[in-house]
Short mmCIF file of C-alpha atoms and ligand atoms in Angstrom, two decimals:
data_model
loop_
_atom_site.label_atom_id
_atom_site.label_comp_id
_atom_site.label_asym_id
_atom_site.label_seq_id
_atom_site.Cartn_x
_atom_site.Cartn_y
_atom_site.Cartn_z
CA MET A 1 -16.11 24.76 -29.73
CA ASN A 2 -14.86 28.00 -28.38
CA GLN A 3 -16.20 28.78 -25.24
CA PRO A 4 -14.99 29.82 -22.35
CA ILE A 5 -14.02 27.07 -19.86
CA GLY A 6 -13.96 27.06 -16.70
CA LEU A 7 -12.01 24.79 -14.69
CA GLY A 8 -12.32 22.71 -11.76
CA ILE A 9 -10.19 25.00 -9.79
CA PRO A 10 -11.97 25.58 -6.82
CA GLU A 11 -12.85 29.51 -6.03
CA GLY A 12 -10.83 29.80 -2.74
CA PRO A 13 -9.00 26.70 -0.73
CA PRO A 14 -10.51 23.99 -1.17
CA PRO A 15 -12.63 22.32 1.79
CA THR A 16 -10.65 19.43 4.52
CA LEU A 17 -11.76 17.51 7.14
CA ALA A 18 -10.58 19.17 10.06
CA PRO A 19 -8.41 22.34 10.02
CA ARG A 20 -4.87 20.94 10.96
CA ARG A 21 -3.67 20.68 14.90
CA LYS A 22 -1.89 23.43 15.59
CA THR A 23 1.56 22.48 16.37
CA ARG A 24 4.73 24.16 16.88
CA GLN A 25 6.79 25.05 13.78
CA LEU A 26 10.46 23.63 12.63
CA PHE A 27 12.60 23.30 9.27
CA VAL A 28 13.82 20.65 7.17
CA GLY A 29 16.61 22.51 5.38
CA ASP A 30 14.08 24.42 4.07
CA VAL A 31 11.07 22.59 4.33
CA GLY A 32 8.82 24.16 6.82
CA VAL A 33 7.67 21.01 9.23
CA GLY A 34 4.04 22.60 11.45
CA SER A 35 0.59 23.54 10.91
CA ASP A 36 1.52 26.71 9.35
CA HIS A 37 3.24 24.74 6.26
CA PRO A 38 2.13 22.18 3.69
CA ILE A 39 2.42 18.68 4.93
CA SER A 40 5.30 17.21 2.66
CA VAL A 41 6.12 13.80 1.48
CA GLN A 42 9.47 11.90 2.31
CA SER A 43 10.96 9.09 1.11
CA MET A 44 14.02 7.04 2.24
CA THR A 45 16.88 6.09 -0.26
CA THR A 46 17.45 2.30 -0.65
CA THR A 47 21.07 2.00 -2.45
CA LYS A 48 23.88 2.01 -0.87
CA THR A 49 24.49 5.31 1.12
CA HIS A 50 28.59 5.05 0.65
CA ASP A 51 27.36 5.02 -2.72
CA ILE A 52 27.65 8.33 -2.90
CA ASN A 53 26.37 8.60 -6.77
CA ALA A 54 23.90 6.03 -6.61
CA THR A 55 21.95 7.67 -3.69
CA LEU A 56 21.82 11.05 -5.46
CA GLN A 57 20.62 9.68 -8.11
CA GLN A 58 17.90 8.07 -6.33
CA ILE A 59 17.85 11.26 -4.68
CA ALA A 60 17.17 13.11 -8.35
CA GLN A 61 14.82 10.55 -9.28
CA LEU A 62 12.20 10.66 -6.11
CA THR A 63 12.99 14.60 -6.21
CA ALA A 64 11.39 14.79 -9.68
CA THR A 65 8.36 13.08 -8.55
CA GLY A 66 7.72 15.48 -6.30
CA CYS A 67 9.59 14.26 -3.19
CA ASP A 68 10.16 17.58 -0.27
CA ILE A 69 12.34 15.54 2.31
CA VAL A 70 15.10 12.49 1.94
CA ARG A 71 16.27 10.16 4.58
CA VAL A 72 19.31 8.53 4.27
CA ALA A 73 20.41 5.26 5.90
CA CYS A 74 23.44 5.48 8.23
CA PRO A 75 25.04 1.86 9.20
CA LYS A 76 28.56 2.25 8.86
CA THR A 77 31.85 4.42 8.97
CA VAL A 78 31.90 4.28 5.24
CA ASP A 79 28.56 6.05 5.04
CA ALA A 80 28.77 8.78 7.31
CA GLU A 81 31.78 9.99 5.50
CA ALA A 82 29.72 10.01 2.50
CA LEU A 83 26.88 11.99 4.13
CA PRO A 84 28.67 15.85 3.15
CA ALA A 85 28.73 15.12 -0.19
CA ILE A 86 25.66 13.66 -0.21
CA ALA A 87 24.11 16.71 1.62
CA LYS A 88 25.97 18.98 -0.47
CA LYS A 89 24.67 17.95 -3.87
CA SER A 90 21.20 17.17 -2.65
CA PRO A 91 18.76 19.47 -4.09
CA ILE A 92 16.17 18.30 -1.30
CA PRO A 93 16.99 18.60 2.23
CA VAL A 94 18.87 15.08 3.98
CA ILE A 95 17.81 13.29 7.22
CA ALA A 96 20.43 11.14 8.17
CA ASP A 97 19.13 7.82 10.18
CA ILE A 98 20.83 6.60 12.31
CA HIS A 99 20.54 3.39 14.85
CA PHE A 100 22.46 1.48 16.90
CA GLN A 101 25.87 4.36 17.38
CA PRO A 102 25.80 7.88 18.45
CA LYS A 103 29.12 8.71 17.07
CA TYR A 104 26.62 8.22 13.37
CA ILE A 105 24.61 11.50 15.37
CA PHE A 106 27.23 13.74 15.38
CA ALA A 107 28.78 12.80 11.74
CA ALA A 108 25.14 13.98 10.51
CA ILE A 109 25.56 16.78 11.96
CA ASP A 110 28.89 17.65 10.67
CA ALA A 111 28.11 16.72 7.78
CA GLY A 112 25.71 19.67 6.79
CA CYS A 113 21.98 17.55 6.86
CA ALA A 114 19.07 19.20 7.69
CA ALA A 115 17.55 16.33 10.19
CA VAL A 116 18.85 13.72 12.17
CA ARG A 117 15.72 11.12 12.68
CA VAL A 118 17.09 8.92 16.20
CA ASN A 119 15.66 6.08 17.62
CA PRO A 120 16.16 5.80 21.01
CA GLY A 121 14.87 2.40 21.56
CA ASN A 122 17.53 1.19 20.14
CA ILE A 123 20.97 4.19 20.38
CA LYS A 124 22.83 2.42 23.08
CA GLU A 125 22.44 4.51 26.07
CA PHE A 126 21.25 7.38 24.41
CA ASP A 127 18.77 8.95 27.59
CA GLY A 128 22.83 9.69 28.85
CA ARG A 129 23.72 11.62 25.38
CA VAL A 130 20.86 13.85 24.95
CA LYS A 131 22.97 16.42 26.15
CA GLU A 132 25.46 16.52 23.38
CA VAL A 133 23.22 15.51 20.81
CA ALA A 134 21.40 18.70 21.79
CA LYS A 135 24.02 20.81 21.80
CA ALA A 136 25.44 19.44 18.87
CA ALA A 137 22.05 20.04 16.81
CA GLY A 138 21.04 22.97 18.30
CA ASP A 139 24.85 24.62 17.92
CA ALA A 140 23.90 23.90 13.75
CA GLY A 141 20.48 24.60 13.65
CA ILE A 142 18.57 21.62 13.41
CA PRO A 143 16.29 19.50 14.83
CA ILE A 144 15.92 16.01 15.48
CA ARG A 145 13.20 13.74 14.21
CA ILE A 146 12.75 11.19 18.11
CA GLY A 147 11.65 8.37 15.74
CA VAL A 148 9.91 5.88 18.53
CA ASN A 149 9.22 2.21 16.18
CA GLY A 150 7.04 -0.61 17.18
CA GLY A 151 9.88 -3.22 16.48
CA SER A 152 12.75 -1.74 18.41
CA LEU A 153 10.53 -0.29 21.56
CA ASP A 154 12.96 0.66 24.60
CA LYS A 155 13.41 -2.62 26.26
CA ARG A 156 12.25 -0.93 29.85
CA LEU A 157 8.92 0.00 28.35
CA LEU A 158 8.93 -2.46 27.03
CA GLU A 159 8.75 -4.76 29.87
CA LYS A 160 6.45 -2.46 31.27
CA TYR A 161 3.51 -2.11 29.09
CA GLY A 162 4.70 -6.68 27.67
CA LYS A 163 4.27 -5.78 24.07
CA ALA A 164 4.32 -2.17 21.83
CA THR A 165 0.82 -0.89 22.84
CA PRO A 166 -0.18 2.35 22.03
CA GLU A 167 0.72 3.53 25.30
CA ALA A 168 4.68 2.88 25.19
CA LEU A 169 5.03 4.02 22.38
CA VAL A 170 3.70 7.58 22.96
CA GLU A 171 5.85 6.71 26.69
CA SER A 172 8.86 6.15 25.08
CA ALA A 173 8.49 9.73 22.51
CA ILE A 174 7.53 11.98 25.69
CA TRP A 175 10.30 10.54 27.80
CA GLU A 176 12.59 11.19 25.36
CA ALA A 177 11.80 14.90 23.97
CA GLY A 178 11.16 14.97 28.04
CA LEU A 179 15.17 14.89 28.16
CA PHE A 180 15.75 17.30 24.72
CA GLU A 181 13.28 19.79 26.73
CA GLU A 182 16.06 20.06 30.27
CA HIS A 183 18.72 20.52 27.91
CA GLY A 184 16.50 23.28 26.42
CA PHE A 185 16.19 21.45 23.07
CA GLY A 186 12.90 21.78 21.30
CA ASP A 187 13.34 21.92 17.47
CA ILE A 188 11.62 18.02 17.78
CA ALA A 189 9.86 16.20 15.56
CA ILE A 190 8.23 13.20 16.97
CA SER A 191 6.81 9.89 14.83
CA VAL A 192 5.91 6.38 16.97
CA LYS A 193 5.24 4.29 14.17
CA HIS A 194 3.76 0.64 14.17
CA SER A 195 3.14 -2.30 11.47
CA ASP A 196 -0.40 -2.51 12.84
CA PRO A 197 -2.66 0.46 11.25
CA VAL A 198 -4.76 0.49 14.16
CA LEU A 199 -2.35 1.01 16.93
CA MET A 200 -0.61 3.38 14.70
CA VAL A 201 -3.38 6.14 14.34
CA GLU A 202 -4.58 4.91 17.71
CA ALA A 203 -0.21 5.68 19.67
CA TYR A 204 -0.69 9.32 17.05
CA ARG A 205 -4.16 9.80 18.55
CA GLN A 206 -2.90 9.98 21.96
CA LEU A 207 0.33 11.52 21.30
CA ALA A 208 -1.77 14.28 19.26
CA GLU A 209 -3.59 15.08 22.56
CA LYS A 210 0.63 14.99 24.69
CA THR A 211 1.69 17.20 22.94
CA ASP A 212 2.70 20.49 20.12
CA TYR A 213 5.82 18.56 18.37
CA PRO A 214 4.90 18.50 14.66
CA LEU A 215 4.03 14.88 13.93
CA HIS A 216 5.69 12.55 11.01
CA LEU A 217 3.41 9.76 10.36
CA GLY A 218 3.90 6.41 8.93
CA VAL A 219 2.62 2.71 9.26
CA THR A 220 6.41 0.35 9.11
CA GLU A 221 6.75 -1.75 7.18
CA ALA A 222 3.69 -1.54 5.46
CA GLY A 223 3.91 -4.20 2.84
CA PRO A 224 4.73 -4.87 -0.83
CA LYS A 225 3.48 -2.19 -2.65
CA PHE A 226 -0.84 -3.19 -2.51
CA MET A 227 -0.88 -3.85 1.10
CA GLY A 228 1.12 -1.54 1.96
CA THR A 229 -0.64 1.47 -0.01
CA ILE A 230 -3.45 0.58 1.24
CA LYS A 231 -2.37 0.77 5.22
CA SER A 232 -0.91 3.46 4.31
CA SER A 233 -3.59 5.03 2.80
CA VAL A 234 -6.32 3.83 5.27
CA ALA A 235 -4.00 5.24 8.74
CA PHE A 236 -2.83 8.34 6.90
CA GLY A 237 -6.40 9.28 5.55
CA ALA A 238 -7.63 8.65 9.12
CA LEU A 239 -5.15 10.79 11.25
CA LEU A 240 -5.17 14.06 8.16
CA SER A 241 -9.14 13.64 7.86
CA GLU A 242 -8.63 14.70 12.23
CA GLY A 243 -6.20 17.34 11.43
CA ILE A 244 -3.38 15.44 12.73
CA GLY A 245 -0.11 14.75 10.99
CA ASP A 246 2.60 17.31 9.41
CA THR A 247 4.66 15.22 7.39
CA ILE A 248 4.25 11.65 6.00
CA ARG A 249 6.95 9.00 4.31
CA VAL A 250 4.71 5.82 3.26
CA SER A 251 7.14 2.80 3.52
CA LEU A 252 6.74 0.38 0.76
CA SER A 253 8.61 -2.76 -0.06
CA ALA A 254 9.45 -1.45 -3.62
CA ASP A 255 11.06 1.48 -5.69
CA PRO A 256 10.41 4.68 -2.81
CA VAL A 257 9.28 6.46 -5.92
CA GLU A 258 6.52 4.98 -5.45
CA GLU A 259 5.73 5.60 -1.98
CA ILE A 260 6.21 9.27 -3.28
CA LYS A 261 3.89 9.32 -5.67
CA VAL A 262 1.27 7.64 -2.77
CA GLY A 263 2.34 10.14 -0.13
CA ASP A 264 1.62 12.90 -3.20
CA GLN A 265 -2.32 11.12 -4.39
CA ILE A 266 -3.41 10.72 -0.23
CA LEU A 267 -2.81 14.80 -0.41
CA GLN A 268 -4.24 15.32 -3.35
CA SER A 269 -7.53 13.07 -2.54
CA LEU A 270 -8.24 14.77 1.08
CA ASN A 271 -7.55 18.52 -0.49
CA LEU A 272 -4.22 18.79 1.89
CA ARG A 273 -1.79 19.63 -1.74
CA PRO A 274 -3.82 21.28 -4.48
CA ARG A 275 -5.66 18.05 -7.10
CA LYS A 276 -3.65 17.58 -10.01
CA LEU A 277 -5.17 15.28 -13.19
CA GLU A 278 -7.90 14.19 -11.90
CA ILE A 279 -9.28 10.71 -14.60
CA VAL A 280 -12.72 9.38 -12.87
CA SER A 281 -13.31 6.31 -15.01
CA CYS A 282 -16.67 4.08 -13.87
CA PRO A 283 -15.18 0.35 -13.39
CA SER A 284 -17.42 -0.99 -16.19
CA CYS A 285 -20.14 -3.78 -15.92
CA GLY A 286 -22.75 -5.62 -18.37
CA ARG A 287 -23.91 -2.45 -19.54
CA ALA A 288 -20.60 -1.08 -20.75
CA GLN A 289 -20.58 -0.49 -24.38
CA VAL A 290 -17.02 0.44 -25.30
CA ASP A 291 -13.86 -1.40 -23.10
CA VAL A 292 -13.27 1.31 -20.39
CA TYR A 293 -10.06 -0.05 -19.13
CA LYS A 294 -8.66 0.39 -22.38
CA LEU A 295 -9.60 3.68 -22.79
CA ALA A 296 -9.67 5.07 -19.67
CA GLU A 297 -5.43 3.80 -19.97
CA GLU A 298 -5.67 5.15 -23.65
CA VAL A 299 -6.13 8.65 -22.16
CA THR A 300 -4.33 8.65 -18.89
CA ALA A 301 -1.23 7.64 -20.90
CA GLY A 302 -1.62 10.27 -23.41
CA LEU A 303 -2.13 12.78 -20.65
CA GLU A 304 0.61 11.55 -19.28
CA GLY A 305 3.26 14.61 -18.40
CA MET A 306 0.30 17.32 -18.20
CA GLU A 307 -0.26 18.96 -14.58
CA TYR A 308 -3.44 20.54 -15.58
CA PRO A 309 -5.89 20.81 -12.86
CA LEU A 310 -8.44 19.38 -14.97
CA ARG A 311 -11.17 16.04 -13.86
CA VAL A 312 -11.65 14.06 -16.81
CA ALA A 313 -14.50 11.28 -16.72
CA VAL A 314 -14.58 8.87 -18.75
CA MET A 315 -17.44 6.46 -18.29
CA GLY A 316 -18.67 2.95 -20.34
CA CYS A 317 -21.96 3.77 -21.02
CA VAL A 318 -25.02 5.96 -20.78
CA VAL A 319 -26.78 5.17 -17.38
CA ASN A 320 -23.61 7.15 -15.48
CA GLY A 321 -21.88 8.79 -17.90
CA PRO A 322 -23.36 11.69 -18.97
CA GLY A 323 -24.22 12.57 -15.52
CA GLU A 324 -20.48 11.82 -14.23
CA ALA A 325 -18.74 13.40 -18.04
CA ARG A 326 -21.29 16.62 -16.63
CA ASP A 327 -19.67 16.79 -13.61
CA ALA A 328 -16.14 16.93 -15.04
CA ASP A 329 -14.35 19.28 -17.35
CA LEU A 330 -14.08 16.93 -19.54
CA GLY A 331 -15.58 13.53 -20.79
CA VAL A 332 -17.19 10.91 -22.45
CA ALA A 333 -20.19 8.96 -21.86
CA SER A 334 -19.93 6.35 -24.44
CA GLY A 335 -22.80 3.73 -26.16
CA ASN A 336 -23.71 2.47 -29.80
CA GLY A 337 -19.97 2.40 -30.83
CA LYS A 338 -19.31 6.57 -30.16
CA GLY A 339 -18.86 8.61 -27.52
CA GLN A 340 -20.66 12.16 -26.40
CA ILE A 341 -17.68 14.48 -25.90
CA PHE A 342 -18.42 17.24 -22.59
CA VAL A 343 -16.78 20.08 -21.81
CA LYS A 344 -17.89 21.98 -18.89
CA GLY A 345 -21.23 20.17 -18.86
CA GLU A 346 -22.25 20.14 -22.31
CA VAL A 347 -22.26 18.40 -25.23
CA VAL A 348 -19.80 19.69 -27.18
CA GLU A 349 -19.80 17.03 -29.84
CA THR A 350 -20.26 13.02 -30.93
CA VAL A 351 -17.26 11.24 -32.51
CA PRO A 352 -16.84 7.90 -33.17
CA GLU A 353 -15.50 5.13 -30.77
CA SER A 354 -12.54 5.33 -32.34
CA LYS A 355 -11.80 9.44 -32.12
CA ILE A 356 -13.05 9.61 -28.72
CA VAL A 357 -8.64 9.52 -26.66
CA GLU A 358 -7.75 11.80 -29.94
CA THR A 359 -10.75 14.33 -28.95
CA LEU A 360 -10.15 14.31 -25.57
CA ILE A 361 -6.40 14.95 -25.76
CA ALA A 362 -7.56 17.89 -27.93
CA HIS A 363 -10.02 18.88 -25.68
CA ALA A 364 -7.69 19.08 -22.47
CA GLU A 365 -4.53 20.88 -24.55
CA ARG A 366 -6.92 23.15 -25.59
CA ILE A 367 -7.96 24.19 -22.39
CA ALA A 368 -4.72 24.06 -20.68
CA GLU A 369 -3.20 26.62 -23.78
CA GLU A 370 -6.99 28.81 -22.87
CA GLU A 371 -6.29 28.68 -19.75
CA GLY A 372 -3.04 29.75 -19.92
CA LEU A 373 -1.82 26.59 -18.23
CA GLU A 374 1.66 25.17 -18.77
CA GLU A 375 2.62 21.53 -19.26
CA ILE A 376 5.02 20.04 -16.51
CA GLU A 377 7.26 18.19 -17.56
CA GLY A 378 7.53 14.61 -15.72
CA ALA A 379 3.64 14.52 -13.79
CA ARG A 380 1.63 11.40 -13.78
CA ALA A 381 -2.04 11.12 -13.88
CA GLU A 382 -3.34 8.00 -11.60
CA VAL A 383 -6.88 6.23 -12.55
CA LYS A 384 -9.61 7.19 -9.95
CA VAL A 385 -11.96 3.66 -10.25
CA THR A 386 -15.65 5.43 -8.46
CA LYS A 387 -17.56 2.98 -8.37
S1 SF4 B 401 -21.23 4.18 -16.71
FE1 SF4 B 401 -21.79 2.44 -14.43
S2 SF4 B 401 -23.85 1.93 -15.92
FE2 SF4 B 401 -22.81 2.33 -17.05
S3 SF4 B 401 -20.74 0.60 -18.08
FE3 SF4 B 401 -20.04 2.20 -16.32
S4 SF4 B 401 -20.37 1.46 -14.43
FE4 SF4 B 401 -21.39 0.58 -16.05
#
């Protein structure tokens, strides 16, 4: 029972599918964005920005979930007036999201926001204001995100291409970045979002070929939680596996906290963030000899709030059970009303079905204690189905 235990933390950095694309570097507040920095996860508040308390409360929830950078909308003067208080009190850098009215860009910069996102497609006479924007942002030392969006493409490009093609999105972004460069401003991140993941991936691939600016990935209007999670995971997975992407935002028609959880899990899955607790559970089948769903949920709930980098296997029978349980740091292979408990590949005990959950939790806690790892409140485990 007390043999030394090696955890599932690989020696050296874990393998990734591709090296990061080399980019320029910039800082959004204290968060570095670009190939020298870890990929950050962003979200956007859904509160009325002028409701300062509600907005700060949501930012606090996002921060607790692991959000690195938060964006707030600024559609009205009352929202612009709220930006100084929000920027000052937010525990993470705040980006002001500006559409239509250039005056709010300057208000956001004056308010102390860590960056400004502009949409050149729908800011009136934006090209003529770039010089002023570049000067104000340059004087404040903050970056600008040029956020091109398939749904609000510059009408000149819409006329030229007929619709928001990848080429049109990229041309819009490169054109605007070029205007900033003419005024000596290069502290730029770019996004070319589209609601179609295939178009989006193609646009970012083309953009990555043409520029070395850091890229903010997003499938815009991705949909409700389930569909949006799939679309974002597929599109981000394609790009991140090619080394493209420096900061990500998962857009869901759901609580923004969910966006952070999904973004975090995408990065963990690709070894672009250290993996935390991972539950490997079988989908169950006609051979299952225990209720795998219930068992997996109970183990996940029991380990919630811990951030051990442990891989815990919950398997329903003895077909694949012992193999998966052996490969995990900790596992159970169930059968005949009993569970064989594995620790680092060795069967350490066999317990009745009713004791499986508490035994696994006790082993997890013992491992964490022995290795001196600390519990981190608020961490969440997600059940991962492997077959
Ligand atoms: S381990 Fe595989 S074979 Fe056994 S119950 Fe689970 S899905 Fe079925």
